[in-house]
Amino acid sequence: MSAIALPARSARRIGPTGVVMLLLLPIALVNAVGFLWPVVNLLRMSFKETQATGALIDTVSTATWATVLSDSFTLDLIANSVGVSLFITLLTLVASYPIALYLHRSTGLWRTILLVLVIAPLLTSAVVRTYGWIAILSSQGLIANALLFLGITPPRLMFNLTGVVIGLTEILMPYMILALLSGFGRLDPRFEEAALTLGATPWKTFWRVVVPLTAPGMALGCLLCFVLAISSFVTPKLLSGGRVFLLATEIYDQAIVTLNWPVAATLSMIVLVLFGAALALYTRALRRIA
Amino acid sequence: MIRTAPDEMAGLKQGEGFLSLRGLTRRYGPFVAVDDFNLDVAKGELVAFLGPSGCGKTTSLRMIAGLVPSSSGHIVVNGREITEVPPYRRDMGLVFQSYALFPHMDVARNVAFGLEMRKVAKADAAARVREAIAMVRLTGKEHHRPSELSGGQQQRVALARALVVRPSILLLDEPLSNLDAKLRDEMRNEIRDIQKRLGITAIFVTHDQMEALTICDKVVVMNHGRLEQVGTPLEIYEHPKTAFVAGFVGRINRLAGTASGGIAEAAGVKVAAPGFTGPVEVMVRPHRIVLSAGAAPAGGDLHQLSGTVARATFAGDILEYEVEAGGVLMKTEAATRGGETVHAPGTPVTLSWRPQDTFVYTAS
Ligand SMILES: Nc1ncnc2c1ncn2[C@@H]1O[C@H](COP(=O)(O)OP(=O)(O)OP(=O)(O)O)[C@@H](O)[C@H]1O
Ligand SMILES: [Mg+2]
């Protein structure tokens, strides 16, 4: 008996907590070097200033923060970005929900095929997909030509907010569908059947049973898509034609074009704060759902 | 889906029962899960669907509830054809094999759900919910989530949820299968009491023959999607129509034999078998057999078979024997009265039973 017990004991010399710590060490290191250090750098940068000539002043001051937060342009920019991202998130949710529900209920080979179709766009770069949308939405594009053929003057679909919303919604849909699917675990057709036998119409069953049971998936999908939308850069840049001002594109302009690094850093920190707010909202929503 | 023309079913609408099933059939591809099911259930009756696993009990129940479309056949409730009516307009309560309580609602809201859907006034609904929860003895647990309840408690919530709307028909799909023996007994009688008190017509699906025999007015025995026999528990037990029913409800001994001229002979025993010819199965229940030591006494009109004891089992309140006789092992059992001798293996014995306790079926 003791001969069996002894090796087990010696194997546990490090203890379970120790093993967990050891396994977490690599990722912790990667995070420290690849995430924490740059963020600290950014934070430090946001407390520097630039001269009128554009030269960087190495000080510690809140001047940049004060300018950014009192400038009505940047305040509008923040409000606009949040609003557009929320709208895109909502649109993505509405467009993805039926697909996710259908996928959740399908089985066998058909389900595999559908899943591959959902994931396939993720294997293509967002840049390529955005160019695809340009081909469809531009004034010489697919939709415009089709409408012209029908004798309708096509509305402007690109180089404005419409184009950005359409493009980002499509690009974010796979993430939303996968997040929804991962949160549909509690949804059992038996609950819907129970509701039906209790006299609930399919419509009532959907709102009273299906929606509440899928709420965790919706919350996760919305968090993910909001974060991705507000930080997305390539698609808004290409589809807005510089006419739509969003946080990510503005940060790029400040950092690369204007070379005003403190402002870019300050705006980046604001995005980070928005992420934090979204995450807090998500955890609160999740606690209310559960 | 094949449906009979309307004029063809005009005569069917005057079903004899409150609930009538006419030729109800469900196919899954070439497989027939439920085959030509005909049944009449009177108002206030408790009917058991009894059969082995996979015989189509759940499928039948789900067709009645409207959750599975039938391939053909009709369902008539109170003279009204409801075959095409969606489940939410059928006014039936269904207690699922797995309870299916809404995990995002507490007990009170689960029970109130059906009333809410029927737009019952708030105050009235609250009173009825309280009453239903009290009826299943769960007062005090109103604000627990299903996940915080034991299996038996969840089962009672499912029952309350189905009963509170006072459905015209209550369907119970093996509602006691997850309970321990004691709770099972209690709940069985509780369901029976509630059903009788409220005068609800109910169908109780089970594969436990005890459950079916003890609480139900009528038992429907099913096998391979087909209805084998419908009758009162007494009829089913004492006059099983088929070899399957005889074997499934209660324990039985089987002897292979052949019949000709109205007499069947099995293991040397001649029994009356009017109307049978060819290979038959002769059956007799273990506790209807009297075992006596030694050679056969002149038994009058009793059927008799002699053999030797292969095994004796003293189980406290009953004494069981396995006797090697006529080339098979015959089981017997008798209630112990105290003082009887337990015959050792090898003892020559005689088995005797009354002709009316003998069942004869064509061998399958
Ligand atoms: N959706 C389905 N597709 C194909 N076959 C099915 C389907 N549902 C049920 N069946 C088949 O129909 C038959 C009857 O199933 P059913 O669930 O009615 O059995 P049951 O009598 O309730 O059994 P149990 O006592 O195990 O619950 C089974 O052989 C089953 O395999
Ligand atoms: Mg079943």
Coordinates of C-alpha atoms in Angstrom, one line a residue, chain A residues 186 190-191 193-202 204 208-209 212-213 290, chain B residues 62 67 87-88 92 96 98 100-105 113-114 116-118 161:
Chain A
R186 CA -27.9 26.2 -21.9
R190 CA -36.8 20.8 -24.5
F191 CA -37.2 24.2 -22.8
E193 CA -41.1 22.5 -26.1
A194 CA -42.0 23.0 -22.4
A195 CA -42.9 26.6 -23.1
L196 CA -45.0 25.6 -26.1
T197 CA -47.0 23.0 -24.1
L198 CA -47.6 25.6 -21.5
G199 CA -49.4 27.8 -24.0
A200 CA -46.6 30.1 -25.2
T201 CA -46.7 31.0 -28.9
P202 CA -43.4 30.5 -30.8
K204 CA -43.4 34.3 -26.8
R208 CA -39.2 34.4 -22.8
V209 CA -37.0 31.3 -23.1
P212 CA -32.8 34.8 -21.8
L213 CA -31.0 31.5 -22.2
A290 CA -26.9 34.4 -14.2
Chain B
R62 CA -45.2 13.8 -28.0
L67 CA -44.5 18.3 -30.4
P87 CA -49.0 22.5 -29.2
Y88 CA -49.6 25.9 -27.6
M92 CA -52.3 19.9 -22.4
F96 CA -41.0 15.7 -19.3
S98 CA -36.0 15.2 -17.9
A100 CA -37.2 20.7 -18.6
L101 CA -37.6 23.4 -15.9
F102 CA -36.6 26.8 -17.2
P103 CA -33.1 27.3 -15.6
H104 CA -33.3 31.1 -15.7
M105 CA -36.5 31.2 -13.6
F113 CA -45.3 30.6 -16.7
G114 CA -48.3 28.8 -18.1
E116 CA -48.9 34.2 -17.6
M117 CA -49.2 32.8 -21.2
R118 CA -52.9 32.4 -20.6
R161 CA -46.1 23.8 -13.5

